[in-house]
CSV table of C-alpha atoms in Angstrom, one decimal:
chain,number,residue,atom,x,y,z
L,659,MET,CA,0.0,0.0,0.0
L,660,THR,CA,1.4,3.4,-1.0
L,661,PHE,CA,-0.4,5.4,1.7
L,662,THR,CA,0.4,4.7,5.4
L,663,THR,CA,-2.3,4.3,7.9
L,664,GLY,CA,-2.0,6.3,11.1
L,665,ALA,CA,-3.1,5.2,14.5
L,666,THR,CA,-6.3,7.3,14.4
L,667,LEU,CA,-7.4,5.9,11.2
L,668,LEU,CA,-6.8,2.4,12.5
L,669,ASP,CA,-8.8,3.2,15.6
L,670,ALA,CA,-11.7,4.4,13.4
L,671,VAL,CA,-11.6,1.2,11.2
L,672,VAL,CA,-11.5,-1.1,14.2
L,673,LEU,CA,-14.4,0.8,15.8
L,674,ALA,CA,-16.4,0.6,12.6
L,675,ILE,CA,-15.8,-3.2,12.3
L,676,VAL,CA,-16.6,-3.9,15.9
L,677,SER,CA,-19.7,-1.8,15.7
L,678,GLU,CA,-21.0,-4.1,12.9
L,679,GLU,CA,-21.4,-6.9,15.4
L,680,ASN,CA,-24.3,-6.5,17.8
L,681,GLU,CA,-23.1,-9.4,20.0
L,682,GLY,CA,-19.5,-8.3,19.8
L,683,THR,CA,-16.6,-9.9,18.0
L,684,TYR,CA,-13.2,-11.4,18.9
L,685,GLY,CA,-9.6,-10.7,18.2
L,686,TYR,CA,-8.9,-13.1,15.4
L,687,LYS,CA,-12.1,-12.1,13.5
L,688,ILE,CA,-11.4,-8.4,14.0
L,689,THR,CA,-7.9,-8.9,12.5
L,690,GLN,CA,-9.2,-10.9,9.6
L,691,ASP,CA,-11.8,-8.2,8.9
L,692,VAL,CA,-9.3,-5.3,9.2
L,693,GLN,CA,-7.0,-7.2,6.8
L,694,GLN,CA,-9.8,-7.1,4.2
L,695,VAL,CA,-9.4,-3.3,4.3
L,696,LEU,CA,-5.9,-2.6,5.3
L,697,GLU,CA,-2.5,-4.3,5.1
L,698,ILE,CA,-1.7,-4.9,8.8
L,699,SER,CA,0.3,-7.4,10.6
L,700,GLU,CA,-1.4,-9.8,13.0
L,701,SER,CA,0.6,-8.3,15.9
L,702,THR,CA,-0.7,-4.8,15.2
L,703,LEU,CA,-4.1,-5.1,16.6
L,704,TYR,CA,-3.6,-6.1,20.2
L,705,PRO,CA,-2.3,-2.7,21.3
L,706,VAL,CA,-5.1,-1.0,19.3
L,707,LEU,CA,-7.8,-3.0,21.0
L,708,ARG,CA,-6.2,-2.5,24.3
L,709,ARG,CA,-6.1,1.3,23.8
L,710,LEU,CA,-9.7,1.5,22.7
L,711,GLN,CA,-10.7,-0.6,25.7
L,712,LYS,CA,-8.7,1.6,28.1
L,713,ASN,CA,-10.4,4.7,26.6
L,714,GLU,CA,-13.7,2.9,27.1
L,715,PHE,CA,-14.7,2.9,23.5
L,716,LEU,CA,-14.7,-0.8,23.6
L,717,ASP,CA,-15.9,-3.2,26.3
L,718,THR,CA,-14.8,-6.8,26.7
L,719,TYR,CA,-16.5,-9.8,28.1
L,720,ASP,CA,-15.6,-13.5,28.1
L,721,ARG,CA,-17.9,-16.1,26.7
L,722,GLN,CA,-17.7,-19.9,26.5
L,723,TYR,CA,-16.9,-21.1,23.1
L,724,ASP,CA,-15.8,-24.7,22.3
L,725,GLY,CA,-15.1,-25.4,25.9
L,726,ARG,CA,-12.9,-22.4,26.5
L,727,ASN,CA,-13.3,-18.7,27.3
L,728,ARG,CA,-13.1,-16.4,24.4
L,729,ARG,CA,-12.7,-12.7,24.8
L,730,TYR,CA,-15.3,-10.6,22.9
L,731,TYR,CA,-15.1,-6.9,22.1
L,732,LYS,CA,-18.2,-4.8,22.0
L,733,ILE,CA,-18.6,-1.1,21.1
L,734,THR,CA,-19.7,1.2,24.0
L,735,LYS,CA,-22.0,4.2,23.8
L,736,GLU,CA,-18.9,6.3,24.1
L,737,GLY,CA,-17.4,4.3,21.2
L,738,VAL,CA,-20.4,4.9,19.0
L,739,ARG,CA,-20.1,8.6,19.6
L,740,LYS,CA,-16.4,8.5,18.8
L,741,LEU,CA,-17.1,6.5,15.6
L,742,GLU,CA,-19.7,9.1,14.5
L,743,TYR,CA,-17.1,11.8,15.0
L,744,TYR,CA,-14.5,9.8,13.0
L,745,ARG,CA,-17.1,9.4,10.2
L,746,GLU,CA,-17.7,13.1,9.9
L,747,GLU,CA,-14.0,13.9,10.1
L,748,TRP,CA,-13.3,11.3,7.4
L,749,ASP,CA,-15.9,12.7,5.1
L,750,ASN,CA,-14.3,16.1,5.5
L,751,TYR,CA,-10.8,14.9,5.0
L,752,SER,CA,-11.3,12.4,2.2
L,753,GLY,CA,-13.6,14.8,0.4
L,754,ARG,CA,-10.9,17.4,0.3
L,755,ILE,CA,-8.2,15.0,-0.7
L,756,THR,CA,-10.3,13.5,-3.5
L,757,GLN,CA,-11.2,17.0,-4.8
L,758,CYS,CA,-7.5,18.0,-4.8
L,759,LEU,CA,-6.2,14.8,-6.4
L,760,LYS,CA,-8.9,14.9,-9.1
L,761,GLY,CA,-8.1,18.5,-9.8
L,762,GLU,CA,-11.5,19.7,-8.8
L,763,VAL,CA,-10.3,22.4,-6.4
L,764,GLY,CA,-12.2,25.6,-6.9
L,765,VAL,CA,-14.8,24.1,-9.2
N,389,MET,CA,8.8,-23.2,16.7
N,390,ASN,CA,5.3,-24.4,17.5
N,391,ARG,CA,2.5,-22.6,19.2
N,392,ARG,CA,3.4,-23.8,22.7
N,393,GLU,CA,7.0,-22.8,22.4
N,394,PHE,CA,6.0,-19.4,21.0
N,395,MET,CA,3.6,-18.7,23.8
N,396,ASP,CA,6.2,-19.9,26.4
N,397,ALA,CA,8.8,-17.6,24.9
N,398,LEU,CA,6.4,-14.7,24.8
N,399,GLU,CA,5.5,-15.2,28.4
N,400,ARG,CA,9.2,-15.1,29.3
N,401,GLN,CA,9.7,-11.9,27.2
N,402,LEU,CA,6.8,-10.3,29.1
N,403,GLN,CA,8.3,-10.9,32.5
N,404,ASP,CA,8.8,-7.1,33.1
N,405,VAL,CA,5.2,-6.3,32.2
N,406,PRO,CA,2.8,-5.8,35.1
N,407,LEU,CA,0.9,-9.0,35.8
N,408,GLU,CA,-2.5,-7.8,34.7
N,409,ASP,CA,-1.3,-6.6,31.4
N,410,ARG,CA,0.8,-9.7,30.9
N,411,ILE,CA,-2.2,-12.0,31.5
N,412,ASP,CA,-4.3,-9.9,29.2
N,413,ALA,CA,-1.8,-10.0,26.3
N,414,LEU,CA,-1.2,-13.8,26.8
N,415,GLN,CA,-4.9,-14.5,26.8
N,416,TYR,CA,-5.3,-12.5,23.6
N,417,TYR,CA,-2.7,-14.5,21.8
N,418,GLU,CA,-3.9,-17.8,23.2
N,419,ASP,CA,-7.3,-16.9,21.9
N,420,TYR,CA,-5.8,-15.8,18.6
N,421,PHE,CA,-4.1,-19.2,18.0
N,422,GLU,CA,-7.2,-21.1,19.2
N,423,ASP,CA,-9.4,-19.2,16.8
N,424,GLY,CA,-7.0,-19.5,13.9
N,425,GLY,CA,-7.0,-23.2,14.4
N,426,TYR,CA,-4.2,-25.8,13.9
N,427,ASP,CA,-4.0,-25.2,10.1
N,428,LYS,CA,-3.2,-21.6,10.6
N,429,GLU,CA,-0.7,-22.1,13.4
N,430,GLN,CA,2.5,-21.8,11.3
N,431,ASP,CA,1.0,-18.9,9.3
N,432,ILE,CA,0.3,-17.0,12.4
N,433,ILE,CA,3.7,-17.6,13.8
N,434,ASN,CA,5.4,-16.6,10.6
N,435,GLU,CA,3.5,-13.3,10.6
N,436,LEU,CA,4.1,-12.6,14.2
N,437,LYS,CA,7.8,-13.1,13.4
N,438,THR,CA,9.3,-13.7,16.9
N,439,PRO,CA,7.9,-13.7,20.4
N,440,GLU,CA,10.4,-10.9,21.0
N,441,ASN,CA,8.8,-8.8,18.2
N,442,VAL,CA,5.3,-9.3,19.7
N,443,ALA,CA,6.6,-8.5,23.2
N,444,ASN,CA,8.3,-5.4,22.0
N,445,ILE,CA,5.1,-4.1,20.3
N,446,ILE,CA,3.2,-4.7,23.6
N,447,LYS,CA,5.9,-3.1,25.7
N,448,ARG,CA,6.2,-0.1,23.4
N,449,ASP,CA,2.5,0.5,23.7
N,450,LEU,CA,2.7,0.2,27.5
N,451,GLY,CA,5.6,2.7,27.5
N,452,ILE,CA,8.0,0.1,29.0
N,453,LEU,CA,10.1,0.0,25.8
N,454,LYS,CA,11.1,3.4,24.4
N,455,GLU,CA,13.1,2.8,21.2
N,456,SER,CA,11.1,2.5,18.1
N,457,ASN,CA,12.6,2.6,14.6
N,458,GLY,CA,12.5,1.0,11.2
N,459,GLU,CA,15.8,-0.7,11.9
N,460,ASN,CA,14.1,-2.8,14.5
N,461,SER,CA,11.8,-4.6,12.2
N,462,GLU,CA,14.7,-5.3,9.9
N,463,ASN,CA,16.5,-6.9,12.8
N,464,ASN,CA,13.5,-9.0,13.6
N,465,LYS,CA,13.4,-10.3,10.1
N,466,THR,CA,17.0,-11.5,10.1
N,467,GLU,CA,16.6,-12.9,13.6
N,468,TYR,CA,13.7,-15.0,12.4
N,469,LYS,CA,15.7,-16.4,9.5
N,470,ASN,CA,18.5,-17.3,11.8
N,471,TYR,CA,16.2,-18.9,14.2
N,472,ARG,CA,14.8,-21.2,11.5
N,473,GLY,CA,18.3,-22.3,10.6
N,474,GLU,CA,19.4,-22.8,14.1
N,475,TYR,CA,16.4,-24.7,15.3
N,476,SER,CA,16.5,-27.4,12.6
N,477,THR,CA,20.1,-28.2,13.5
N,478,ASN,CA,19.7,-27.9,17.3
N,479,ASN,CA,16.7,-29.9,18.3
N,480,ASN,CA,17.2,-30.0,22.0
N,481,GLY,CA,14.4,-27.6,22.8
N,482,ASN,CA,16.7,-24.7,23.4
N,483,TYR,CA,15.3,-22.6,20.7
N,484,ASN,CA,17.9,-19.9,20.2
N,485,TRP,CA,16.2,-17.8,17.6
N,486,THR,CA,19.3,-15.8,16.8
N,487,ASN,CA,22.9,-16.6,15.8
N,488,ASP,CA,24.0,-13.1,16.9
N,489,SER,CA,26.1,-14.1,19.9
N,490,GLN,CA,25.5,-10.9,21.7
N,491,ASN,CA,21.8,-11.3,21.5
N,492,MET,CA,22.0,-14.9,22.6
N,493,ASN,CA,24.1,-13.9,25.6
N,494,ASN,CA,21.5,-11.3,26.5
N,495,TYR,CA,18.8,-13.9,26.3
N,496,GLN,CA,20.7,-16.4,28.4
N,497,THR,CA,21.6,-13.9,31.1
N,498,TYR,CA,18.0,-12.8,31.1
N,499,ASN,CA,16.8,-16.3,31.5
N,500,GLU,CA,19.3,-17.0,34.3
N,501,THR,CA,18.4,-13.9,36.3
N,502,LYS,CA,14.8,-14.8,35.9
N,503,SER,CA,15.2,-18.4,37.1
N,504,ASN,CA,17.5,-17.2,39.9
N,505,ASN,CA,14.9,-14.8,41.0
N,506,LYS,CA,12.2,-17.5,41.0
N,507,PHE,CA,14.6,-19.8,42.9
N,508,ASP,CA,15.3,-17.1,45.4
N,509,LYS,CA,11.6,-16.5,46.1
N,510,ARG,CA,11.0,-20.2,46.6
N,511,LEU,CA,14.0,-20.6,48.8
N,512,ILE,CA,12.9,-17.7,51.0
N,513,LEU,CA,9.4,-19.2,51.2
N,514,ILE,CA,10.8,-22.6,52.2
N,515,ILE,CA,13.1,-21.0,54.8
N,516,ILE,CA,10.2,-19.1,56.2
N,517,ILE,CA,8.1,-22.3,56.4
N,518,ILE,CA,10.9,-24.4,57.9
N,519,THR,CA,11.9,-21.9,60.5
N,520,PHE,CA,8.3,-21.1,61.3
N,521,PRO,CA,8.3,-22.8,64.8
N,522,ILE,CA,11.3,-20.7,65.8
N,523,THR,CA,10.5,-17.4,64.1
N,524,ILE,CA,6.9,-17.4,65.1
N,525,GLY,CA,7.9,-16.5,68.7
N,526,PRO,CA,9.9,-13.4,68.0
N,527,VAL,CA,7.5,-12.3,65.2
N,528,LEU,CA,4.5,-12.5,67.6
N,529,GLY,CA,6.7,-10.9,70.3
N,530,PHE,CA,7.4,-8.0,67.9
N,531,PHE,CA,3.8,-7.4,67.2
N,532,GLY,CA,3.0,-7.9,70.9
N,533,ALA,CA,5.6,-5.3,71.9
N,534,LEU,CA,4.2,-2.9,69.3
N,535,PHE,CA,0.7,-3.4,70.6
N,536,GLY,CA,2.0,-3.0,74.2
N,537,ILE,CA,3.7,0.3,73.3
N,538,PHE,CA,0.5,1.5,71.7
N,539,VAL,CA,-1.6,0.7,74.7
N,540,ALA,CA,1.0,2.3,77.0
N,541,VAL,CA,1.1,5.5,75.0
N,542,PHE,CA,-2.7,5.8,75.0
N,543,GLY,CA,-2.8,4.9,78.7
N,544,VAL,CA,-0.2,7.6,79.5
N,545,ALA,CA,-2.2,10.2,77.5
N,546,PHE,CA,-5.4,9.2,79.2
N,547,GLY,CA,-3.7,9.3,82.7
N,548,MET,CA,-2.2,12.7,82.0
N,549,TYR,CA,-5.5,14.2,80.9
N,550,ALA,CA,-7.3,12.7,83.9
N,551,GLY,CA,-4.5,13.9,86.3
N,552,GLY,CA,-4.4,17.4,84.7
N,553,ILE,CA,-8.1,17.9,84.8
N,554,GLY,CA,-8.2,16.5,88.4
N,555,CYS,CA,-5.5,19.0,89.5
N,556,VAL,CA,-7.3,22.0,87.9
N,557,ILE,CA,-10.6,21.0,89.6
N,558,GLY,CA,-8.7,20.4,92.9
N,559,SER,CA,-7.1,23.8,92.8
N,560,ILE,CA,-10.5,25.5,92.4
N,561,ALA,CA,-11.7,23.5,95.4
N,562,LEU,CA,-8.6,24.6,97.4
N,563,LEU,CA,-9.3,28.2,96.3
N,564,ALA,CA,-12.7,27.9,97.9
N,565,THR,CA,-11.1,26.9,101.2
N,566,GLY,CA,-8.9,30.0,101.0
N,567,ALA,CA,-5.5,28.2,100.6
N,568,PHE,CA,-4.2,30.4,97.8
N,569,ALA,CA,-0.6,29.2,97.8
N,570,ASP,CA,-1.6,25.5,97.7
N,571,ALA,CA,-4.2,26.2,95.0
N,572,SER,CA,-1.8,27.9,92.7
N,573,ILE,CA,0.8,25.0,93.1
N,574,VAL,CA,-1.9,22.4,92.3
N,575,PHE,CA,-3.2,24.5,89.4
N,576,GLY,CA,0.4,24.8,88.0
N,577,VAL,CA,0.9,21.0,88.3
N,578,GLY,CA,-2.4,20.5,86.5
N,579,LEU,CA,-1.3,22.7,83.6
N,580,ILE,CA,2.0,20.9,83.3
N,581,LEU,CA,0.2,17.5,83.2
N,582,LEU,CA,-2.2,18.8,80.5
N,583,SER,CA,0.6,20.0,78.4
N,584,ILE,CA,2.4,16.7,78.6
N,585,ALA,CA,-0.9,15.0,77.7
N,586,LEU,CA,-1.2,17.2,74.6
N,587,PHE,CA,2.3,16.1,73.5
N,588,VAL,CA,1.5,12.4,74.1
N,589,THR,CA,-1.6,13.0,72.0
N,590,LEU,CA,0.5,14.1,69.1
N,591,LEU,CA,2.5,10.9,69.5
N,592,CYS,CA,-0.7,8.9,69.4
N,593,SER,CA,-1.8,10.5,66.2
N,594,PHE,CA,1.6,10.0,64.7
N,595,MET,CA,1.4,6.3,65.5
N,596,CYS,CA,-2.1,6.0,64.0
N,597,ARG,CA,-1.2,7.8,60.8
N,598,VAL,CA,2.3,6.5,60.2
N,599,VAL,CA,3.2,3.4,62.1
N,600,ILE,CA,0.1,1.3,61.7
N,601,PRO,CA,-0.4,2.0,58.0
N,602,SER,CA,3.3,1.3,57.2
N,603,VAL,CA,3.1,-2.0,59.2
N,604,PHE,CA,0.1,-3.1,57.2
N,605,ASN,CA,1.6,-1.9,54.0
N,606,GLY,CA,4.7,-3.9,54.6
N,607,ILE,CA,2.6,-7.1,55.3
N,608,ARG,CA,0.6,-6.5,52.1
N,609,LYS,CA,3.7,-6.0,50.0
N,610,LEU,CA,5.2,-9.1,51.4
N,611,ILE,CA,2.1,-11.2,50.5
N,612,ARG,CA,1.9,-9.7,47.0
N,613,TYR,CA,5.6,-10.4,46.4
N,614,PHE,CA,5.1,-14.1,47.1
N,615,ARG,CA,1.7,-14.4,45.4
N,616,ASP,CA,3.1,-12.7,42.3
N,617,GLY,CA,5.9,-15.1,42.2
N,618,GLU,CA,3.6,-18.1,42.5
N,619,ALA,CA,1.2,-16.8,39.8
N,620,THR,CA,4.0,-16.5,37.2
N,621,ALA,CA,5.9,-19.6,38.3
């Protein structure tokens, strides 16, 4: 990928992906889903999830699966609000970049 | 390196991470391997590179590790290659994932200090248990003495207050009988007793605020020290 993905954009993508699952989702699946969108290493996501959890944008709970505890991540109300904010910011930002790159500035 | 070896190495690499964060990270990667399934095990390990790489990412995020540069990931790549070569020739379970002798030495010293530490903790615990019948006397004696001093100081304070107030009241009674000289002496003694009582009161509050909390703090730290050691053993 030519363009690099900053920490904030990664936060936004993870929040968007987790928010898709009403019941919450788990680390492995989140990584797979993010990898559909961005080129990230499997070791990248743990600190991101941990940070989002610390900031109370994500909540975790353990649920039995296949005779073991699996950790699930769920978006919080605070997280939904943050995601809304990111969406607006992204529209703004990407809109301006698109305009610029396509030579539509001032049109 | 298989999953078990990877996780064991990761746990060793995370020794200097606080227990709660360590458990959280290990749980995450256990989950990750479990959800990836056996088929994906080698793929995941290949992508995670080395336990050291994963540990460094976690530590950097926690602010335990400061250095962060592009060079680092280059190093990790070569380390991984070396490890592959090394492991196939050296199948005794000592997975040295690097040929770089300096790094290997670091790893070994790290391992030694860690096992020494664990050994020390266990040794101390065993010594405490074995010498328990002998040490229990002095230990209980120490706490008994501490308790005794407490009661004594409170007792002295109480006595001084009672004496001081008694003298002051007495001097007023003497005043009523007309013995002015006697009354003033007794009044003065009463004031001296009260002032000593105030001083001892300060001592009491110092003991309550400083001595008792620090004794309990010490006990709590001691317990945590051993419990932490057991949890990671």
